[in-house]
Coordinates of N, CA, C and O in Angstrom, one line a residue:
X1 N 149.2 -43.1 -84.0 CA 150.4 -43.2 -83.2 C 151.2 -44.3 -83.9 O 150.9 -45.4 -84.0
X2 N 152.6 -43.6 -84.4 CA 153.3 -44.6 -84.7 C 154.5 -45.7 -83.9 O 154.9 -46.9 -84.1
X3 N 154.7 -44.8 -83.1 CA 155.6 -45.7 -82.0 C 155.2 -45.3 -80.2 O 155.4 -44.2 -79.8
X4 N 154.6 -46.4 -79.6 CA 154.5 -45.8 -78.4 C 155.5 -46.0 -77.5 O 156.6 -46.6 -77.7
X5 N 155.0 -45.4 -76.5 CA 156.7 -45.5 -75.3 C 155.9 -46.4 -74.3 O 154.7 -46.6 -74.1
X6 N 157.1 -46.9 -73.9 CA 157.2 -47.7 -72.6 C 156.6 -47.1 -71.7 O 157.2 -46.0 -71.4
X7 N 155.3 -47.5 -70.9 CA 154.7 -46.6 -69.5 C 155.3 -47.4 -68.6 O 155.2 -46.9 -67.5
X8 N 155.9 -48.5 -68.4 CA 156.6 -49.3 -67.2 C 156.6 -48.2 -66.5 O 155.7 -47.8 -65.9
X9 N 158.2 -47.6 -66.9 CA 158.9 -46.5 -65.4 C 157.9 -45.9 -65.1 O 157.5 -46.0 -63.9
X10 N 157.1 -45.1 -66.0 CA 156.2 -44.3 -65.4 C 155.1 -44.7 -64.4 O 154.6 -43.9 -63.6
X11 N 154.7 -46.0 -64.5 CA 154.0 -46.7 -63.6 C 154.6 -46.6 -62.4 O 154.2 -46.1 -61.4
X12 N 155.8 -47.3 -62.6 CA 156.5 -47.3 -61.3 C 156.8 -45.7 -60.3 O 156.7 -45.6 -59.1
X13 N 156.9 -45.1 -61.0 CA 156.9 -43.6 -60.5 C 155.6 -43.5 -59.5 O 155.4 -43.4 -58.3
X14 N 155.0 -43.6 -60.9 CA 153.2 -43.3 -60.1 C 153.1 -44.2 -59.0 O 152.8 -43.6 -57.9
X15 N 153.5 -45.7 -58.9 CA 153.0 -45.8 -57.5 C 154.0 -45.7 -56.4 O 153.6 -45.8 -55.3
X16 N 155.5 -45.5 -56.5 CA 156.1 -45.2 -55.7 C 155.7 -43.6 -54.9 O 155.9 -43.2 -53.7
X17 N 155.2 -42.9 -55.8 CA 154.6 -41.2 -55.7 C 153.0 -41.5 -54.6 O 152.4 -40.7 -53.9
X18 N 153.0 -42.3 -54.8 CA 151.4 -43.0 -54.5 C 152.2 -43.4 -52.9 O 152.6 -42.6 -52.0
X19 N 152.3 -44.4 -53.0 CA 153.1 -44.9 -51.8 C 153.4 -44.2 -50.8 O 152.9 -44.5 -49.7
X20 N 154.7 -42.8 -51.4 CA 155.3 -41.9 -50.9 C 154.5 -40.9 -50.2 O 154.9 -40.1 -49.3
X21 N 152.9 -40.9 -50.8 CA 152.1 -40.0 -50.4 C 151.4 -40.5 -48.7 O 151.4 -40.0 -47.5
X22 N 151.1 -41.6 -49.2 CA 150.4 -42.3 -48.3 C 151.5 -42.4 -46.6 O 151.1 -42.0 -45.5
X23 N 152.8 -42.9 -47.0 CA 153.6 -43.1 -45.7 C 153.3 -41.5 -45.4 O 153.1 -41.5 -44.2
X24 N 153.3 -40.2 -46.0 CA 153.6 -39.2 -45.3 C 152.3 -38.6 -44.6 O 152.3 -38.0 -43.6
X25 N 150.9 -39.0 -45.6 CA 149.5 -38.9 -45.1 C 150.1 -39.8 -43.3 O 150.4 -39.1 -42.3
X26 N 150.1 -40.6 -43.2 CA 149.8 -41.3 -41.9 C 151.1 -40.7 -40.7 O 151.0 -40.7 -39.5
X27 N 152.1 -40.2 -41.6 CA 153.2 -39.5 -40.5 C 153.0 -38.3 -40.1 O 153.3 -37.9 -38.9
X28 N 152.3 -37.5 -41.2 CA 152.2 -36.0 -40.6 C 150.5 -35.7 -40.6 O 150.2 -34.6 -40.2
X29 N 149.6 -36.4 -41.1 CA 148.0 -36.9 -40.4 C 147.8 -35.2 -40.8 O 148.0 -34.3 -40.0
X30 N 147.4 -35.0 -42.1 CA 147.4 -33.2 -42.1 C 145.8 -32.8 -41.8 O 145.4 -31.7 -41.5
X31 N 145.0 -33.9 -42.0 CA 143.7 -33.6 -41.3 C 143.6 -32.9 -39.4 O 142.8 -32.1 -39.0
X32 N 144.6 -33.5 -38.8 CA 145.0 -33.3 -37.8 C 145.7 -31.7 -37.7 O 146.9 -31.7 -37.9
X33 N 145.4 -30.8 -37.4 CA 146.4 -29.3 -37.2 C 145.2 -28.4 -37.5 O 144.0 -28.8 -37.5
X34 N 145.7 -27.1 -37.7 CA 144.9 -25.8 -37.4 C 145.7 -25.0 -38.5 O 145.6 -25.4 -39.7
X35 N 146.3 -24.0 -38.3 CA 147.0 -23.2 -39.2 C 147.9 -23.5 -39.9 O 148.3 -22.7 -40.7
X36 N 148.3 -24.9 -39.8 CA 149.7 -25.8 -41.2 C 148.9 -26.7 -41.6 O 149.5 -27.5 -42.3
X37 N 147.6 -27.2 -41.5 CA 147.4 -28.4 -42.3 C 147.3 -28.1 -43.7 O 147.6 -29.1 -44.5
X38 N 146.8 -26.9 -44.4 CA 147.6 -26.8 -45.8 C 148.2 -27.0 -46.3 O 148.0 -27.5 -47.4
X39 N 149.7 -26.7 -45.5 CA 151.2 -27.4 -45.6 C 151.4 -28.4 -45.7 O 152.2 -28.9 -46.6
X40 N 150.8 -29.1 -44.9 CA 151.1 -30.6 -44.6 C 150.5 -31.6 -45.9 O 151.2 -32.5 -46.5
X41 N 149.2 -31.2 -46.2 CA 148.6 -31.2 -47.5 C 149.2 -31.3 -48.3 O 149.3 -32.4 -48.8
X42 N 149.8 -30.2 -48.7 CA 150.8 -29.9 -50.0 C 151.8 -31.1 -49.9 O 152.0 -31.9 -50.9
X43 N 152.6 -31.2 -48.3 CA 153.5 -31.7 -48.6 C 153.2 -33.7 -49.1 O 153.8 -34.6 -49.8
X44 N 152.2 -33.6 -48.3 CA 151.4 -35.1 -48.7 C 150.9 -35.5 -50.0 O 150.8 -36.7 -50.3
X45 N 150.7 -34.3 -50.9 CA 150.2 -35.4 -52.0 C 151.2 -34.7 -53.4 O 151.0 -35.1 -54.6
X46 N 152.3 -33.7 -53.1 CA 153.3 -33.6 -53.6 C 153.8 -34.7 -54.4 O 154.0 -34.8 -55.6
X47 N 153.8 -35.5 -53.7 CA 154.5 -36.9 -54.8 C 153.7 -37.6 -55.3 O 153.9 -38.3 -56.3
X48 N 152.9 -37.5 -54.9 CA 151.4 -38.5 -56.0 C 151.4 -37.4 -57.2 O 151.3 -37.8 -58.3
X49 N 151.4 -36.4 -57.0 CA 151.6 -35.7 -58.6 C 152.9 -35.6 -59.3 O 152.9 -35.6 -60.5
X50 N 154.0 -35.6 -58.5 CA 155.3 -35.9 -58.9 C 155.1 -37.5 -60.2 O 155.6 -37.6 -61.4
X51 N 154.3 -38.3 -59.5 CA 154.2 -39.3 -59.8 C 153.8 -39.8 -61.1 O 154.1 -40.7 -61.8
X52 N 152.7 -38.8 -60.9 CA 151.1 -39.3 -61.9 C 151.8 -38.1 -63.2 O 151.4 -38.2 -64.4
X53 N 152.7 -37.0 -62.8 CA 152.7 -36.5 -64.3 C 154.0 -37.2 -64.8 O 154.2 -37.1 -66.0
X54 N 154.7 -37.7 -64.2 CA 156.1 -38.6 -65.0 C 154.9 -39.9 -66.0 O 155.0 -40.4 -67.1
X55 N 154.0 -40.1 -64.9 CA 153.4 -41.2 -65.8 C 153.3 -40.7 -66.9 O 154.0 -41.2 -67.8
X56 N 152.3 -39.5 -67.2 CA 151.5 -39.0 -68.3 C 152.6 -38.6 -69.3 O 152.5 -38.7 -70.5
X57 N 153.9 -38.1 -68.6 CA 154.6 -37.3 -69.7 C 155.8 -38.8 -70.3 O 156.4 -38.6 -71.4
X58 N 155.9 -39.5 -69.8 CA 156.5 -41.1 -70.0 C 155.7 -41.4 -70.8 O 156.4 -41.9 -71.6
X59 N 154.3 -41.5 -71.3 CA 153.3 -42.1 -71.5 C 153.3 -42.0 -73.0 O 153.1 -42.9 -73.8
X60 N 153.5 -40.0 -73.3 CA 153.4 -39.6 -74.4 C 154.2 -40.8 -75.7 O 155.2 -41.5 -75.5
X61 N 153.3 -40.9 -76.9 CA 154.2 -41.4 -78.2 C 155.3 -40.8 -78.1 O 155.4 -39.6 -77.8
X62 N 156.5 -41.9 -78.6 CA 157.3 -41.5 -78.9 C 157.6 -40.9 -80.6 O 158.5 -40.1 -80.8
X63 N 156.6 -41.6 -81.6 CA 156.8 -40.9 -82.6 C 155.2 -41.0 -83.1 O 154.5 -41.9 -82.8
X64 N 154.7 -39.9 -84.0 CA 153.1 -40.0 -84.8 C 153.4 -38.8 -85.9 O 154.2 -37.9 -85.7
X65 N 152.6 -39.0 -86.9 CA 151.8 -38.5 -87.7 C 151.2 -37.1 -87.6 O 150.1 -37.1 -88.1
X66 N 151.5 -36.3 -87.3 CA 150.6 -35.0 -87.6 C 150.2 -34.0 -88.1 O 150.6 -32.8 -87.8
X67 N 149.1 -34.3 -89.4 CA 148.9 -32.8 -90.6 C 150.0 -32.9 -90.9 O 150.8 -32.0 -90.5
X68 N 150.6 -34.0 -92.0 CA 151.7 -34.1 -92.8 C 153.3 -33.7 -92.3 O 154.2 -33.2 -92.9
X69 N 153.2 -34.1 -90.9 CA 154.3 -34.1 -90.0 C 154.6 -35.0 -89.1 O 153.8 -35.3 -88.2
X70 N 155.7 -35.6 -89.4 CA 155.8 -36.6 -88.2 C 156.5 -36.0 -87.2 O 157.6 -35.4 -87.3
X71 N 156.1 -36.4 -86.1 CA 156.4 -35.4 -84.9 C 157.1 -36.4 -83.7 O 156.3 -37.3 -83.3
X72 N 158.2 -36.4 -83.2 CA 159.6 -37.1 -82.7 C 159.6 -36.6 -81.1 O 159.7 -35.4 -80.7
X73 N 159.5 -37.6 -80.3 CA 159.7 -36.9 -78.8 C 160.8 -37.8 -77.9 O 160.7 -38.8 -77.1
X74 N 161.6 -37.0 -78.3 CA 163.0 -38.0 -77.8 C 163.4 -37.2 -75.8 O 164.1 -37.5 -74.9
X75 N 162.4 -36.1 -76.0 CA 162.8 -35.3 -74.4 C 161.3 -35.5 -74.1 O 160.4 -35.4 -74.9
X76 N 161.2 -35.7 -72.9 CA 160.1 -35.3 -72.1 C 159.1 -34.3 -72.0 O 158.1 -34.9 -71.6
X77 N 158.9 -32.6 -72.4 CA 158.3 -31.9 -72.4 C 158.4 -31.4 -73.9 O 157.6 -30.5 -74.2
X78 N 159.2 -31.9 -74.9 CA 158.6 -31.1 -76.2 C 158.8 -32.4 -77.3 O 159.3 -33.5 -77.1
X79 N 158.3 -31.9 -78.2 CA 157.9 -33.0 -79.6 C 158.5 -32.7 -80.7 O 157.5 -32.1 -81.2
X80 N 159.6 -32.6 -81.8 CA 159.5 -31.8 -82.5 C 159.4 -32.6 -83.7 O 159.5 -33.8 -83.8
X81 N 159.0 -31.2 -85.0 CA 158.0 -31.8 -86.1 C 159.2 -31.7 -87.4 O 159.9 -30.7 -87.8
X82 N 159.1 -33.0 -87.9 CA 159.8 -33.1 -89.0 C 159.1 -33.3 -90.3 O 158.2 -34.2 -90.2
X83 N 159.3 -32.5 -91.8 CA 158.2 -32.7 -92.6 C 158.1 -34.0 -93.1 O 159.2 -34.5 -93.3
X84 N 156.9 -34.9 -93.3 CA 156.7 -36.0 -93.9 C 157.7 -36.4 -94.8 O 158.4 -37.4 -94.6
X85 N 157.8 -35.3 -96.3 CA 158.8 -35.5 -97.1 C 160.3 -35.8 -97.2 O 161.0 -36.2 -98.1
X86 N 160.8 -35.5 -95.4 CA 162.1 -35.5 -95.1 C 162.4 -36.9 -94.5 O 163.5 -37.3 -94.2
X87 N 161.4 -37.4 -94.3 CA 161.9 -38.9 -93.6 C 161.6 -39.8 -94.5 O 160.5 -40.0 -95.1
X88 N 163.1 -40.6 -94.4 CA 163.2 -41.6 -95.3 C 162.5 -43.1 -95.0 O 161.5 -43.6 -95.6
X89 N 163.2 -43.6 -94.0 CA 162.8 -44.9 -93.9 C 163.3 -44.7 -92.3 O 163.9 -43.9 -91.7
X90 N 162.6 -46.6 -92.0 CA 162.9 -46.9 -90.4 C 163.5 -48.1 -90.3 O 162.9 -49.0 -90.9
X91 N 164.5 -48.6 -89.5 CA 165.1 -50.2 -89.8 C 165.9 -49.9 -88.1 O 166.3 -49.0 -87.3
X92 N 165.7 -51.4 -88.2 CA 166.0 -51.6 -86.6 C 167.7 -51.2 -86.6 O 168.4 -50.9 -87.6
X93 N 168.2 -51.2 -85.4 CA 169.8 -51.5 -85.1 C 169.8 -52.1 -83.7 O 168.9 -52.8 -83.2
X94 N 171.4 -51.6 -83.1 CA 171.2 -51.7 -82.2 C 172.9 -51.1 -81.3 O 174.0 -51.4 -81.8
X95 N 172.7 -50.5 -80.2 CA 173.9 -50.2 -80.0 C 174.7 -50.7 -78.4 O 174.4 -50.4 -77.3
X96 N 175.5 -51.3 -78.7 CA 176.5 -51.5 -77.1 C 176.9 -51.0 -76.1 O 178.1 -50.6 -76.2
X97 N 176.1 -50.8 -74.5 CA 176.1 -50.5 -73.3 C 177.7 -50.2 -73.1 O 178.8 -50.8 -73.2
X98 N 177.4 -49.0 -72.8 CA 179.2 -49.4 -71.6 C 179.3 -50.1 -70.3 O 178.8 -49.7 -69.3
X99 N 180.2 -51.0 -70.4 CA 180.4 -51.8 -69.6 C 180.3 -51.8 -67.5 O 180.8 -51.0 -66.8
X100 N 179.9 -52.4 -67.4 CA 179.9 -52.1 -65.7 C 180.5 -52.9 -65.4 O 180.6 -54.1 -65.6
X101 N 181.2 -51.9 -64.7 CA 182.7 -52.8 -63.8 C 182.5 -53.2 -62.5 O 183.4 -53.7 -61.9
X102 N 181.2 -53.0 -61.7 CA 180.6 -53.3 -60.6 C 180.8 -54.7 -60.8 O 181.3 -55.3 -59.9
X103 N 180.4 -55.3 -61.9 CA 179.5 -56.7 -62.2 C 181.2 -57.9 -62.8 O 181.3 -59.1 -63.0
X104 N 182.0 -57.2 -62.9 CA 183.4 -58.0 -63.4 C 183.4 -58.2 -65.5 O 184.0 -58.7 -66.4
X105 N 182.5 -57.5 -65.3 CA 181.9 -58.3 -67.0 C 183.1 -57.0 -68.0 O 183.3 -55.9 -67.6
X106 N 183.6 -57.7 -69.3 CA 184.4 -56.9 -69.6 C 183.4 -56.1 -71.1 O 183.8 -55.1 -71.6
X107 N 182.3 -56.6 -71.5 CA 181.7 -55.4 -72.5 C 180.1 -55.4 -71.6 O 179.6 -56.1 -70.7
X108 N 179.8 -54.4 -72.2 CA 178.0 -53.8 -72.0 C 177.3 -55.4 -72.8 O 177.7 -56.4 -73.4
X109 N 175.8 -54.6 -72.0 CA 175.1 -55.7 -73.3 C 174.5 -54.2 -74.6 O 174.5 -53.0 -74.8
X110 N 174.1 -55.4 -75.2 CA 173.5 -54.8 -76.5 C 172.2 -54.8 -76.4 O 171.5 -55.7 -76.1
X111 N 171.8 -53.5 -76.6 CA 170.5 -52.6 -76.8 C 169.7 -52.5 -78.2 O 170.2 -51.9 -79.2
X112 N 168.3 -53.2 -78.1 CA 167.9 -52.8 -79.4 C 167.2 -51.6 -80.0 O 166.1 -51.3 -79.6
X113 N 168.0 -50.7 -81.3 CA 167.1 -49.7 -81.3 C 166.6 -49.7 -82.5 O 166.9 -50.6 -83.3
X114 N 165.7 -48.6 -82.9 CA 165.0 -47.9 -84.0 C 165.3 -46.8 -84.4 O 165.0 -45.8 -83.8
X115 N 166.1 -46.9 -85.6 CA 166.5 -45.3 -86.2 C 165.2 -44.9 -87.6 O 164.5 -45.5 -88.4
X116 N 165.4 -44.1 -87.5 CA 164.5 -43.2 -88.4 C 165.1 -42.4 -89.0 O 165.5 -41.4 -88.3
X117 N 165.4 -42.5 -90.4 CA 166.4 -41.5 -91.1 C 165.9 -40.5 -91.9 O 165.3 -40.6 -92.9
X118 N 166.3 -39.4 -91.4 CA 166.3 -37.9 -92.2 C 166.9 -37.7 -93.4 O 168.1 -38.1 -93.5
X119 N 166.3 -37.2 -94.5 CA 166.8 -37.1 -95.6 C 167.9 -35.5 -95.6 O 167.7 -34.4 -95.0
X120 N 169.4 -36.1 -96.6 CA 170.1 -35.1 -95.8 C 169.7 -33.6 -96.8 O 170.1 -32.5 -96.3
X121 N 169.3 -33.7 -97.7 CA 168.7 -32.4 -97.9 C 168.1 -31.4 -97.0 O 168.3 -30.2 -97.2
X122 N 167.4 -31.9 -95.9 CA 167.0 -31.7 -94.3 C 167.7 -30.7 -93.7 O 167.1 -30.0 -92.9
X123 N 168.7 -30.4 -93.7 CA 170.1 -30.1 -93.1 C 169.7 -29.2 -91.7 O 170.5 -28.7 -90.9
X124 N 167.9 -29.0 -91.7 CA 168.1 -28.2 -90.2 C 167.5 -29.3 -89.4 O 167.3 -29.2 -88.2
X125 N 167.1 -30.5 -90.1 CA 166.2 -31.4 -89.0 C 167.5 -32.5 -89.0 O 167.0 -33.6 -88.6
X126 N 169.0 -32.6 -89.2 CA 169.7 -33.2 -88.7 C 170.0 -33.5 -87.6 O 170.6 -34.6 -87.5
X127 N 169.9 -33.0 -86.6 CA 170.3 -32.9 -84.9 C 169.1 -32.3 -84.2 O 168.2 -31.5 -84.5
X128 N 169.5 -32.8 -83.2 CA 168.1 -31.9 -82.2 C 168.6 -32.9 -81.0 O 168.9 -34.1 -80.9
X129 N 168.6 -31.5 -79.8 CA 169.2 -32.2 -77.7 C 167.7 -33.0 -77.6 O 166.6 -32.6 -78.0
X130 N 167.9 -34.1 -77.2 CA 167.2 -35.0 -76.5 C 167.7 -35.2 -75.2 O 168.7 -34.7 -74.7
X131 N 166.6 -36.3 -74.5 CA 167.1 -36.9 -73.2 C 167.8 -37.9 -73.1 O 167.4 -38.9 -72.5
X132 N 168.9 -37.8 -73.7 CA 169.8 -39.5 -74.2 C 168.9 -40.9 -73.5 O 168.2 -41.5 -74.3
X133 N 168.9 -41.3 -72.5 CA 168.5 -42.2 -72.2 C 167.1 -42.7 -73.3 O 167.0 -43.8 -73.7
X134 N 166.3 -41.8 -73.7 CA 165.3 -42.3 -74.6 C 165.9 -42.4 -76.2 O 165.3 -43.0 -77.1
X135 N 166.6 -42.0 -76.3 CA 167.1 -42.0 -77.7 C 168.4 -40.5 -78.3 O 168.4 -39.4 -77.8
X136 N 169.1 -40.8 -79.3 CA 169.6 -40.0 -80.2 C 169.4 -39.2 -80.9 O 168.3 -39.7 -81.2
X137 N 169.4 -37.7 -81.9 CA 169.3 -37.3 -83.1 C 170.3 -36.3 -83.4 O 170.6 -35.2 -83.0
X138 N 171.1 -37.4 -84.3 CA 172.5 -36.7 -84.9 C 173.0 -37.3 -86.2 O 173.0 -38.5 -86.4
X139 N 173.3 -36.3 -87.1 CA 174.0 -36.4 -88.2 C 172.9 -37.0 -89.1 O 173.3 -37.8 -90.0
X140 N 171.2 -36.8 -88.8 CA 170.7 -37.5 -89.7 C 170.0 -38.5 -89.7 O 169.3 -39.0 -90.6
X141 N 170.2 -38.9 -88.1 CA 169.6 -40.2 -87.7 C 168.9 -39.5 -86.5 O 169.3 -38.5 -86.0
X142 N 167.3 -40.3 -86.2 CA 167.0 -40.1 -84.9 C 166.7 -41.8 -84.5 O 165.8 -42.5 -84.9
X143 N 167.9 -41.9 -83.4 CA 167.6 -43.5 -83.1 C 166.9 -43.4 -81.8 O 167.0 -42.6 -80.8
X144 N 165.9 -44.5 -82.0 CA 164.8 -44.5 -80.3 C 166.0 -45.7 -79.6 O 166.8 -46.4 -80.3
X145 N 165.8 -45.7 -78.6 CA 166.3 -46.3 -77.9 C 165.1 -47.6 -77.3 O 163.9 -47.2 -76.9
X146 N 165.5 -48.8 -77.5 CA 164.5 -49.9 -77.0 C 163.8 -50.1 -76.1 O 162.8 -50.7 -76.0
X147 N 164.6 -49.5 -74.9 CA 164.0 -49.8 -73.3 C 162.6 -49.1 -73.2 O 161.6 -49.5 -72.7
X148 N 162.9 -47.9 -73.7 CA 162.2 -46.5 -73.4 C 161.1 -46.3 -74.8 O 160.8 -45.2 -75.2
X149 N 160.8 -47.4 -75.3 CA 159.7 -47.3 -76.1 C 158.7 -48.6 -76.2 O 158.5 -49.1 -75.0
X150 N 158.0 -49.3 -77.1 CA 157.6 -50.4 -76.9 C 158.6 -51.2 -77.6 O 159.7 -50.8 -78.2
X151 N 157.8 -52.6 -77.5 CA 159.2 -53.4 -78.0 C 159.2 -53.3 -79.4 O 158.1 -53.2 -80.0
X152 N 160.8 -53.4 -80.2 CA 160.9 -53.0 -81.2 C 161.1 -54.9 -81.8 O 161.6 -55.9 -81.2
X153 N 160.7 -54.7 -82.9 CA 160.8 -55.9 -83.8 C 160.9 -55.5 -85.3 O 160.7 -54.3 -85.6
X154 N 161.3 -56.6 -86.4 CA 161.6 -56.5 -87.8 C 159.9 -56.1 -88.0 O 159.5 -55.2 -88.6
X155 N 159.2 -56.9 -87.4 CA 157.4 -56.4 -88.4 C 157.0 -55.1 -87.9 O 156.1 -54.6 -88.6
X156 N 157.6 -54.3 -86.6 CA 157.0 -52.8 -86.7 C 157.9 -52.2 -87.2 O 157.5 -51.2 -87.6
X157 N 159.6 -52.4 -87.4 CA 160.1 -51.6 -88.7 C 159.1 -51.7 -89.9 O 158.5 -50.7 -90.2
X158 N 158.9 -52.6 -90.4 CA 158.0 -52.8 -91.4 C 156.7 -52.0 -91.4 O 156.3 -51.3 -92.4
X159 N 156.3 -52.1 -90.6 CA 154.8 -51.5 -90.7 C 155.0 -50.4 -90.2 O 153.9 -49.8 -90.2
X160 N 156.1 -49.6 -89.6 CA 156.9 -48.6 -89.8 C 156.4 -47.6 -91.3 O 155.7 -46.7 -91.7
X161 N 157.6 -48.8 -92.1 CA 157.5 -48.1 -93.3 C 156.6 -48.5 -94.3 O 156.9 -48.3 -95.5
X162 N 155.5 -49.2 -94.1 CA 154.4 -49.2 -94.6 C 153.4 -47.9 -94.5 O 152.9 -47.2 -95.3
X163 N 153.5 -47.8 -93.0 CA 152.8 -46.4 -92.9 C 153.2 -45.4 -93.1 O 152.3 -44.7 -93.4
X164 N 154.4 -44.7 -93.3 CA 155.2 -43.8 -94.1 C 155.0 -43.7 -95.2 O 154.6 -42.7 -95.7
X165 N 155.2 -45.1 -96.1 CA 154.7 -44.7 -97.5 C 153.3 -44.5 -97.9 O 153.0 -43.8 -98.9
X166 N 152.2 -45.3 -97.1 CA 151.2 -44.4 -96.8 C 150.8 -43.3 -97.1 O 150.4 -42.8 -98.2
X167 N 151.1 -42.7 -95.9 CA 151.2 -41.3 -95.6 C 151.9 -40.6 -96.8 O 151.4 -39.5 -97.1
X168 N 152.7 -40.9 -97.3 CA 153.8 -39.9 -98.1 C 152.1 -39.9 -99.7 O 151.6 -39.0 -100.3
X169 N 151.7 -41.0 -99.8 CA 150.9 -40.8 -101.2 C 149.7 -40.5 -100.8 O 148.7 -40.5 -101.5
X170 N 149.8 -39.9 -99.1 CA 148.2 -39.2 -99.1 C 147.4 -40.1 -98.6 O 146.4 -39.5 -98.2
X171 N 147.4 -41.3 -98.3 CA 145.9 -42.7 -98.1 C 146.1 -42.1 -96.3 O 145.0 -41.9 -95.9
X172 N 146.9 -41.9 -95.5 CA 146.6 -41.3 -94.0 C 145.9 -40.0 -94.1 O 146.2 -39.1 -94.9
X173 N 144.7 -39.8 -93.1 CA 144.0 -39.0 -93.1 C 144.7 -38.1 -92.0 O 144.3 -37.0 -92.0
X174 N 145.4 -38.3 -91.2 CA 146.0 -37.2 -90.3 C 146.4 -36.0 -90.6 O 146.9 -35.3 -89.7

């Protein structure tokens, strides 16, 4: 695993799902009935799995290694595989919030991210729909977004591209 994601939200999911199960366990008591306590069932632990798969699918890397592919998960339910060969390098950035006018403040703050650049010979792994909030992939770049990964620093760009060059001369066994 080369970059993992942030499980915060996903925790929080999980136990507000948890939570949400439990207030509805003690309101609608589905042990209690005859011909709807199935229902009630359903409707009771509905959000404890609501919960527990946002965890699991939040949970997923956001970027790894596999069988000479590095594989990019900027959406929630799919991963897609970029050839080892096509990715160049990784170096931090960072890009500027738009501003909330709730708060009187006249700019955003600044967000730290991780771009990962596609080599443009690539020309079909240039772009690809993500879930913006976790990150970008346009014109060649796929930037992670900082909140929604672990924390980004200059020594995991580095060991970033340590492992890349790695991998590119074969020493990764993946």
């Amino acid at each position: 695993m080369w970059l993992r994601a942030n499980t915060r939200p996903g925790a929080v999911a999980a136990i507000v799902g948890a939570a949400a199960s439990v207030l509805l366990a003690v309101g609608l008591r589905p042990w209690e009935g005859t011909g709807e306590g199935a229902w009630r069932w359903a409707i009771v632990v509905l959000p404890a799995v609501v919960g527990a798969t946002f965890l699991a699918v939040a949970g997923l890397p956001r970027l790894r290694l596999d069988r000479g592919r590095v594989v990019v998960r900027l959406a929630p339910l799919r991963g897609h595989d970029v050839p080892l060969e096509f990715v160049e390098c990784f170096f931090l950035g960072s890009r500027l919030e738009p501003p909330r006018v709730t708060d009187g403040t006249v700019g955003g703050k600044r967000v730290r991210t991780l771009v990962m650049r596609v080599a443009e010979r690539a020309g079909t792994h240039a772009a690809r729909a993500t879930f913006a909030p976790w990150g970008r992939w346009e014109d060649g770049s796929v930037t992670f977004d900082g909140r929604w990964c672990e924390p980004l620093s200059v020594d995991l760009a580095r060991s970033l591209n340590r492992a890349l060059a790695a991998a590119k001369r074969g020493e990764d066994g993946a």
